[in-house]
Amino acid sequence: MADRRAQLVTRVRGMLSDALGATRARLAAADAELTAGQQRLTKVRRAAAAVPERVGAERDRRLAQLDTGQQARIADLAERAAEAARREAPGAASADWSGWQPTPSGPAEPPGAVRVGTLRIPGTVPVPALVPLLDAGHVHLSGADLAGDEAVVPALLLRSLGRTDPGAVRLIGYDPEHLGGGLAGFAPLTAAGLLTFVGPGGLGRLLDDLVEQIRRINETVLAGEYGSLRELAAATGRRPEPWRVAVLLGGDELNRHERGQLDRVVRTGTACGVHLVVRGVPLPEHPTVTRIVVGHDGARIGGPPGLAARLDPPPPAPLVTETCRTLAATVNAGPAPAPFAELLPPVEQMWQDDSATGLTAPIGSAATGRQVQLTLGDYPPHALIGGPSGTGKTNLIFAWIGALAARYSPDQLEFYLLDFKEGVSFARFAQGRRDPSWLPHMRLVGINVNTDREFGLALLRFLAEELRRRADAAKKHEVTKLAELRAVDPTGRWPRIVAVVDEFQMLLAGRDVVAREAADLLEDLARRGRSQGIHLVLASQDVRGIEALWGRPALVAQFTLRIALPKALRILAERNDAAQSLPRHHAVVNAESGMAEGNQVARIPSASDWESWSELQHRLWRMRPPDAAPARLFDGDAIPRLAEAPDFRALRADGTDRRAPVALLGEIIDVQARSAVLRLPRAPGRNLAVLGTRVDEACAVLDAAARSLARQHAPGTARFSIACLDPDADPAARALYEELADDAAWYDEETVPELMAETAEGLGRAGTPSVPHYLLLFAVDAAAGQLAGPAGRRSGLEQLRRILHDGPERRTHVLAWWRGVARMRVDLGGPAARTDQIGAWVALDVQGGELSSSLYPGTGGPDWYPRPWRGLFFDRSVHRTGQVVIPYGPAR
């Protein structure tokens, strides 16, 4: 039992010893682990103590790295933003005021934004602070610093003006507090209509007008085809409307109507080029509104909180004033005209149009770029053109003629042109020394006819005769209109006729017989010409004083096509003042008798300069038909030459013409180049008296008469007796004597009595003289003393009277110059003497009243007012009224 207990104790003791050993080992291990842990803890604590410093350093490094990167990024973005700003607002839109000058961008290029200052971004290049305005939105200014406001408004306006074409921006100023003083620097623009001031209380009318402009542009300009004027300009290259910028600088609180109109402008104005620059008037929230809040330390641009900006200083006052003056002068001078080629069809399409139903051609281009067409036909049949001197009336006529001539061949269209003002610009249509070409359509060109109203009357008579001829043809073929006549008579030549009379009021001036007949013919042509293709185009600088025209409402009513140039008066209807605000090179075209609803504004190309017109005329001249003849050119300042007269060249001395010889006295003022003809048959009274004191003109008449008579007689078959009793006429008479050579005899003061006696004695011989005898007496009234010779004065004058009375039947004719009607009457037997033996006369500087009594039928004499190098020819056997003639110029 004890052993067992001892074994058990020993065993327990062994187990305890093992456990103790193990425990001591574990304790030693735990101590070692504790020591290691403590060591690790110490290390961790030491490491933990070092972490904040290292993390801070890393953080600082990373923050510094990020800051450097962001600064570089910001600098890069700032540079890119500045470059973008320069592209968006180039030139005048952002340039500094030093050296600033306008740099227009053109109508098709968007004007972009304008600069008002620079953004506050430290450490970067300056970035312009831009504000969108034209075609982009509206600007609203607010804040406490009014000086800042005063810098922003003129900068916005001046940069906008400088970035657009002159006249493309129109300002409307409303400044009730300072009565326009806030825009005083822009006042020079008012002279060109580019700035309008609205007085206190006028805000409502201003807003109403802006809303009306927006409505009109949407309905008539954009017309659903384009979404905005900017889109239209980009598509067509033209901007049909200006930008309108209303500057509202304070005022009373808006009423309900004004608030509604302001909201409409904000919402719809940008698309129509209507913009607001507002201070002191609240604007509604809208994407198109840019807000600028001005403070003492700068400004904020855009919605809250906005971009901080440093405002630019205001533009220098002299710069604003000088720029506005230059713009106003440029606008008043008008835009440059468009090229003439815009009116012409392609070369292959020239002369391809048919004028059977009318004539249609462009006269210019509208603001939208579309061509404005002019039509002459059944409606409208005739045209009135009006405009003061220098507004381009002649150029418009050139442009219209050129556009028509390029489209219609000479078989389709003929022109008759008459210019009552002085000048030779229309002479280029006819053949000239400088240019042998002519416009193939032109049949008549009359220039410098301001003193020859008879030529205008002759043109109207010619057109009236042509109208009668066409009416007879239409009646024969049982038709009423030109188109119908051409259809039933295709072989006939029935072109439309366009007669252009410039300064036509000269033709109707006064109350004489010329004005009355001209007005009657005009009214008949205007009323009946439309159906037969005869169209009148009357042009004038001012028609206010034309009683003969405006006293005939039936005549004026026929001119339904009205063309008014800038500042034209009374061409359009009474309340239509559209022409008063036209720029140069523009015209109002109205086919509704001048009523405002028919207005179209056309930009007229430059067609009157030599190079523009010459190229077209030479092209058409080369296309002319083989039988084309040059136009008849009548120049009122030119003196015709006998040798060039068709009637003179037609005279022959071949003996085949059995008619009585004729004396050519001068050129008739007529459409055709005809001579005034005096027939000298064997009949009583076939003598000629030239009356007046003008030596050169009297000698010219007698010279032409003698040379034309000599051309009809072979040498030796006629006798010419030349007596010159005025020393001033001696050179002309001597030249005639030398020209007639062997057929002429010369008499002077001493020998003229012998001529009278010999000739009178020959009349008493039996039989008819074998050759005709022509007595050419220069200043015959000066022979009174010589004719009083041995037989006495009465006997000498009696011989002259006998020659005058009996000579024509014996082939003896007197062609004499008396230096006054009274002197001639004395030589014929006194004031009561009959003048039957003077069958024809040419009056020079003789008043019409002196030609009354037996010289001219009726009472009071003819309506004749003498003028240089003109004469009144009357042949009692042919004429009912006198005929104005131009004496032929000296032969040498």
Coordinates of C-alpha atoms in Angstrom, one line a residue, residues 514-863:
V514 CA -45.3 124.0 -127.3
A515 CA -46.2 123.2 -123.7
R516 CA -49.8 122.8 -124.5
E517 CA -49.3 120.5 -127.4
A518 CA -46.6 118.5 -125.6
A519 CA -49.0 117.9 -122.7
D520 CA -51.8 116.8 -125.0
L521 CA -49.5 114.4 -126.8
L522 CA -48.1 113.0 -123.6
E523 CA -51.6 112.3 -122.3
D524 CA -52.6 110.6 -125.5
L525 CA -49.4 108.5 -125.6
A526 CA -49.7 107.6 -121.9
R527 CA -53.3 106.6 -122.3
R528 CA -53.2 104.6 -125.5
G529 CA -49.5 103.7 -125.8
R530 CA -49.6 100.7 -123.4
S531 CA -51.7 98.6 -125.8
Q532 CA -49.3 99.2 -128.7
G533 CA -46.0 98.7 -126.9
I534 CA -45.0 102.4 -126.5
H535 CA -43.8 103.2 -123.0
L536 CA -42.8 106.5 -121.6
V537 CA -40.1 107.0 -118.9
L538 CA -40.1 110.6 -117.6
A539 CA -37.3 111.7 -115.3
S540 CA -36.9 114.9 -113.3
Q541 CA -35.0 116.4 -110.4
D542 CA -38.1 117.9 -108.9
V543 CA -41.7 118.0 -110.3
R544 CA -43.2 120.3 -107.8
G545 CA -43.6 123.2 -110.3
I546 CA -44.9 121.3 -113.3
E547 CA -48.3 122.7 -113.7
A548 CA -48.9 121.3 -117.1
L549 CA -48.3 117.7 -115.7
W550 CA -49.9 117.8 -112.2
G551 CA -52.9 119.7 -113.6
R552 CA -53.7 116.6 -115.6
P553 CA -54.5 113.8 -113.1
A554 CA -55.5 111.5 -115.9
L555 CA -52.0 111.8 -117.3
V556 CA -50.2 111.3 -114.0
A557 CA -52.4 108.2 -113.2
Q558 CA -50.9 106.4 -116.2
F559 CA -47.4 106.5 -114.6
T560 CA -48.0 103.7 -112.1
L561 CA -44.3 102.8 -111.9
R562 CA -42.5 105.3 -109.7
I563 CA -38.8 105.3 -108.9
A564 CA -37.7 107.6 -106.2
L565 CA -34.0 108.4 -105.5
P566 CA -32.8 109.7 -102.2
K567 CA -34.6 112.9 -101.1
A568 CA -37.0 112.8 -104.1
L569 CA -40.1 114.9 -103.8
R570 CA -43.7 114.2 -105.0
I571 CA -42.7 111.1 -107.0
L572 CA -44.3 108.7 -104.4
A573 CA -47.7 109.1 -102.8
E574 CA -48.2 112.1 -100.6
R575 CA -47.7 110.2 -97.3
N576 CA -45.0 107.9 -98.6
D577 CA -41.7 109.4 -97.4
A578 CA -39.5 106.3 -97.9
A579 CA -37.1 108.2 -100.2
Q580 CA -36.2 110.7 -97.5
S581 CA -34.0 108.2 -95.6
L582 CA -32.4 106.4 -98.5
P583 CA -28.6 106.1 -98.7
R584 CA -26.8 106.9 -101.9
H585 CA -26.9 104.4 -104.7
H586 CA -30.4 103.3 -103.6
A587 CA -33.9 103.9 -104.9
V588 CA -37.4 103.2 -103.9
V589 CA -39.1 101.1 -106.7
N590 CA -42.9 101.3 -106.5
A591 CA -45.3 99.8 -109.1
E592 CA -48.4 100.9 -107.2
S593 CA -48.6 104.5 -108.1
G594 CA -46.4 105.4 -105.1
M595 CA -48.5 103.9 -102.4
A596 CA -46.4 102.9 -99.4
E597 CA -47.3 99.2 -99.5
G598 CA -45.7 98.9 -102.9
N599 CA -42.2 100.1 -101.8
Q600 CA -39.1 98.1 -102.7
V601 CA -35.7 99.4 -101.9
A602 CA -33.1 98.5 -104.5
R603 CA -29.3 99.1 -104.5
I604 CA -28.4 100.5 -107.9
P605 CA -25.2 99.3 -109.5
S606 CA -22.7 101.7 -111.0
A607 CA -23.4 101.7 -114.8
S608 CA -22.6 105.2 -116.0
D609 CA -18.8 105.1 -115.9
W610 CA -17.2 104.6 -119.3
E611 CA -15.6 101.3 -118.7
S612 CA -18.7 99.6 -117.2
W613 CA -20.9 100.7 -120.0
S614 CA -18.4 100.4 -122.9
E615 CA -17.8 96.6 -122.3
L616 CA -21.5 95.9 -122.6
Q617 CA -22.1 98.2 -125.6
H618 CA -19.2 96.8 -127.6
R619 CA -20.5 93.3 -127.0
L620 CA -24.0 94.2 -128.1
W621 CA -22.6 96.2 -131.1
R622 CA -20.7 93.1 -132.3
M623 CA -24.0 91.2 -132.0
R624 CA -25.9 93.8 -134.1
P625 CA -27.9 92.7 -137.2
P626 CA -26.2 93.3 -140.6
D627 CA -28.7 96.0 -141.5
A628 CA -28.4 97.9 -138.2
A629 CA -27.8 101.7 -138.5
P630 CA -26.4 104.1 -135.9
A631 CA -28.8 106.1 -133.8
R632 CA -29.7 109.6 -134.8
L633 CA -27.7 112.0 -132.6
F634 CA -29.1 115.5 -132.0
D635 CA -26.8 117.7 -130.0
G636 CA -28.4 121.1 -129.3
D637 CA -25.0 122.6 -128.8
A638 CA -23.6 121.3 -132.1
I639 CA -23.9 123.3 -135.4
P640 CA -24.9 121.0 -138.3
R641 CA -22.8 121.1 -141.5
L642 CA -24.4 121.4 -144.9
A643 CA -22.1 118.9 -146.5
E644 CA -23.2 116.2 -144.0
A645 CA -26.9 116.8 -144.4
P646 CA -28.7 113.9 -146.1
D647 CA -30.9 116.2 -148.1
F648 CA -27.9 118.1 -149.4
R649 CA -26.1 114.9 -150.4
A650 CA -29.2 113.7 -152.2
L651 CA -29.2 116.8 -154.5
R652 CA -28.1 116.1 -158.1
A653 CA -27.4 118.2 -161.2
D654 CA -28.0 115.4 -163.7
G655 CA -31.1 117.1 -165.3
T656 CA -33.4 114.2 -164.6
D657 CA -35.3 116.0 -161.8
R658 CA -37.9 118.1 -163.4
R659 CA -39.2 119.6 -160.2
A660 CA -38.5 123.1 -159.1
P661 CA -35.1 123.7 -157.5
V662 CA -35.0 123.9 -153.7
A663 CA -32.9 125.9 -151.3
L664 CA -31.8 124.3 -148.1
L665 CA -31.9 126.9 -145.3
G666 CA -30.9 124.9 -142.2
E667 CA -31.7 121.7 -140.2
I668 CA -35.2 121.3 -138.9
I669 CA -35.4 120.5 -135.2
D670 CA -36.9 117.1 -135.8
V671 CA -36.5 113.4 -135.1
Q672 CA -35.2 112.9 -138.6
A673 CA -32.2 114.8 -139.8
R674 CA -34.2 116.8 -142.3
S675 CA -33.4 120.2 -143.9
A676 CA -35.7 123.1 -144.1
V677 CA -36.6 123.3 -147.7
L678 CA -37.7 126.3 -149.8
R679 CA -39.0 125.4 -153.2
L680 CA -38.5 127.9 -155.9
P681 CA -41.0 127.2 -158.7
R682 CA -42.1 129.7 -161.2
A683 CA -44.8 131.1 -159.0
P684 CA -45.5 134.5 -157.3
G685 CA -43.8 135.2 -154.1
R686 CA -41.1 132.6 -154.4
N687 CA -38.5 134.8 -152.6
L688 CA -36.8 134.5 -149.3
A689 CA -36.2 137.2 -146.6
V690 CA -33.8 136.6 -143.8
L691 CA -34.6 138.9 -140.9
G692 CA -32.4 139.9 -138.0
T693 CA -29.1 141.5 -137.0
R694 CA -27.0 138.4 -136.4
V695 CA -24.5 138.5 -139.2
D696 CA -23.1 135.0 -138.9
E697 CA -26.5 133.3 -138.8
A698 CA -27.9 135.4 -141.7
C699 CA -24.8 134.7 -143.8
A700 CA -25.1 131.0 -143.0
V701 CA -28.7 130.8 -144.2
L702 CA -27.9 132.6 -147.5
D703 CA -24.8 130.5 -147.9
A704 CA -26.6 127.2 -147.5
A705 CA -29.4 128.3 -149.8
A706 CA -27.0 129.3 -152.6
R707 CA -24.7 126.2 -152.3
S708 CA -27.7 123.8 -152.3
L709 CA -29.2 125.6 -155.4
A710 CA -25.8 125.5 -157.2
R711 CA -25.6 121.7 -156.5
Q712 CA -28.8 121.3 -158.6
H713 CA -27.4 123.2 -161.6
A714 CA -24.7 122.1 -163.9
P715 CA -22.0 124.7 -164.5
G716 CA -23.3 127.5 -166.8
T717 CA -27.0 126.6 -166.3
A718 CA -27.7 129.1 -163.5
R719 CA -26.7 132.6 -162.6
F720 CA -25.9 133.8 -159.1
S721 CA -25.6 137.5 -158.3
I722 CA -24.0 138.2 -154.9
A723 CA -24.3 141.7 -153.4
C724 CA -22.7 142.4 -150.0
L725 CA -23.5 145.7 -148.4
D726 CA -22.3 145.0 -144.9
P727 CA -18.5 144.8 -144.2
D728 CA -19.0 142.3 -141.4
A729 CA -20.7 139.9 -143.9
D730 CA -18.0 140.4 -146.6
P731 CA -15.8 137.3 -145.6
A732 CA -18.8 134.9 -145.8
A733 CA -20.1 136.5 -149.1
R734 CA -16.6 136.4 -150.6
A735 CA -16.2 132.7 -149.7
L736 CA -19.6 131.9 -151.4
Y737 CA -18.6 133.9 -154.5
E738 CA -15.3 131.9 -154.8
E739 CA -17.2 128.6 -154.3
L740 CA -19.7 129.4 -157.1
A741 CA -16.8 130.5 -159.4
D742 CA -17.9 131.2 -163.0
D743 CA -21.6 131.1 -162.3
A744 CA -21.4 134.0 -159.8
A745 CA -21.1 137.8 -160.2
W746 CA -20.0 140.1 -157.4
Y747 CA -21.7 143.5 -156.6
D748 CA -20.9 146.0 -153.9
E749 CA -22.3 149.3 -152.8
E750 CA -21.3 151.1 -156.0
T751 CA -22.5 148.4 -158.5
V752 CA -25.7 147.1 -156.7
P753 CA -27.8 149.8 -158.5
E754 CA -26.7 148.3 -161.8
L755 CA -27.8 144.9 -160.7
M756 CA -31.2 146.2 -159.8
A757 CA -31.6 148.0 -163.1
E758 CA -30.3 145.2 -165.2
T759 CA -32.4 142.6 -163.5
A760 CA -35.6 144.7 -163.7
E761 CA -35.0 145.6 -167.3
G762 CA -34.5 141.9 -168.1
L763 CA -37.9 141.1 -166.7
G764 CA -39.5 143.2 -169.4
R765 CA -38.0 141.3 -172.2
A766 CA -40.2 138.8 -174.1
G767 CA -39.8 135.0 -173.5
T768 CA -38.6 133.1 -170.6
P769 CA -35.0 133.4 -169.4
S770 CA -32.9 130.4 -170.4
V771 CA -31.2 130.1 -167.0
P772 CA -32.6 130.8 -163.5
H773 CA -31.2 133.9 -161.8
Y774 CA -30.7 134.0 -158.0
L775 CA -30.0 137.3 -156.3
L776 CA -28.2 136.8 -153.0
L777 CA -28.4 140.2 -151.2
F778 CA -26.5 140.5 -148.0
A779 CA -27.8 143.4 -145.8
V780 CA -29.9 144.7 -148.7
D781 CA -31.5 147.4 -146.4
A782 CA -28.1 149.1 -146.4
A783 CA -28.5 149.8 -150.2
A784 CA -31.1 152.5 -149.7
G785 CA -28.6 155.3 -150.5
Q786 CA -27.1 153.5 -153.4
L787 CA -30.5 152.7 -154.9
A788 CA -31.3 156.4 -154.8
G789 CA -28.7 157.0 -157.5
P790 CA -29.4 159.1 -160.6
A791 CA -32.9 157.9 -161.0
G792 CA -33.8 158.7 -157.3
R793 CA -34.3 156.6 -154.3
R794 CA -37.9 155.7 -155.2
S795 CA -36.9 154.5 -158.6
G796 CA -34.2 152.2 -157.2
L797 CA -36.5 150.6 -154.6
E798 CA -39.2 150.3 -157.2
Q799 CA -36.8 148.2 -159.3
L800 CA -36.2 145.9 -156.2
R801 CA -40.0 145.7 -155.6
R802 CA -40.6 144.8 -159.3
I803 CA -38.0 142.1 -159.1
L804 CA -39.6 140.7 -156.0
H805 CA -43.1 140.9 -157.6
D806 CA -42.4 139.7 -161.1
G807 CA -39.1 137.8 -160.9
P808 CA -40.2 134.4 -159.6
E809 CA -42.4 133.8 -162.6
R810 CA -39.5 134.7 -164.8
R811 CA -37.1 132.3 -162.9
T812 CA -35.6 135.2 -161.0
H813 CA -35.6 134.8 -157.2
V814 CA -34.4 137.1 -154.5
L815 CA -32.8 135.7 -151.4
A816 CA -32.1 138.7 -149.3
W817 CA -31.1 139.6 -145.7
W818 CA -32.8 142.5 -144.0
R819 CA -31.5 143.6 -140.7
G820 CA -34.9 144.2 -139.3
V821 CA -38.6 143.7 -140.1
A822 CA -39.2 147.5 -140.1
R823 CA -36.4 148.0 -142.6
M824 CA -37.8 145.4 -144.9
R825 CA -41.2 147.0 -144.8
V826 CA -39.7 150.4 -145.7
D827 CA -38.0 148.9 -148.7
L828 CA -41.3 147.2 -149.7
G829 CA -43.2 150.5 -149.6
G830 CA -43.8 151.4 -146.0
P831 CA -45.6 150.0 -143.0
A832 CA -48.9 149.5 -144.9
A833 CA -47.2 147.8 -147.9
R834 CA -48.2 144.3 -148.7
T835 CA -45.6 141.5 -148.2
D836 CA -47.1 138.9 -150.6
Q837 CA -44.0 139.1 -152.7
I838 CA -42.0 137.6 -149.7
G839 CA -43.4 134.1 -149.8
A840 CA -41.0 132.7 -147.2
W841 CA -38.8 134.1 -144.4
V842 CA -36.4 133.1 -141.7
A843 CA -36.5 135.2 -138.5
L844 CA -33.4 135.3 -136.4
D845 CA -33.2 137.7 -133.4
V846 CA -36.7 139.0 -134.2
Q847 CA -39.4 138.9 -131.6
G848 CA -42.6 137.1 -132.5
G849 CA -44.7 140.2 -132.2
E850 CA -42.7 141.9 -135.0
L851 CA -43.8 139.1 -137.4
S852 CA -47.5 139.8 -137.1
S853 CA -49.8 141.4 -139.7
S854 CA -49.3 140.2 -143.3
L855 CA -46.1 138.1 -142.6
Y856 CA -47.8 135.5 -140.4
P857 CA -51.4 134.3 -140.3
G858 CA -53.6 135.2 -137.3
T859 CA -53.0 138.0 -134.8
G860 CA -50.2 138.6 -132.5
G861 CA -47.5 136.8 -134.4
P862 CA -45.9 133.4 -133.7
D863 CA -44.8 132.1 -130.3

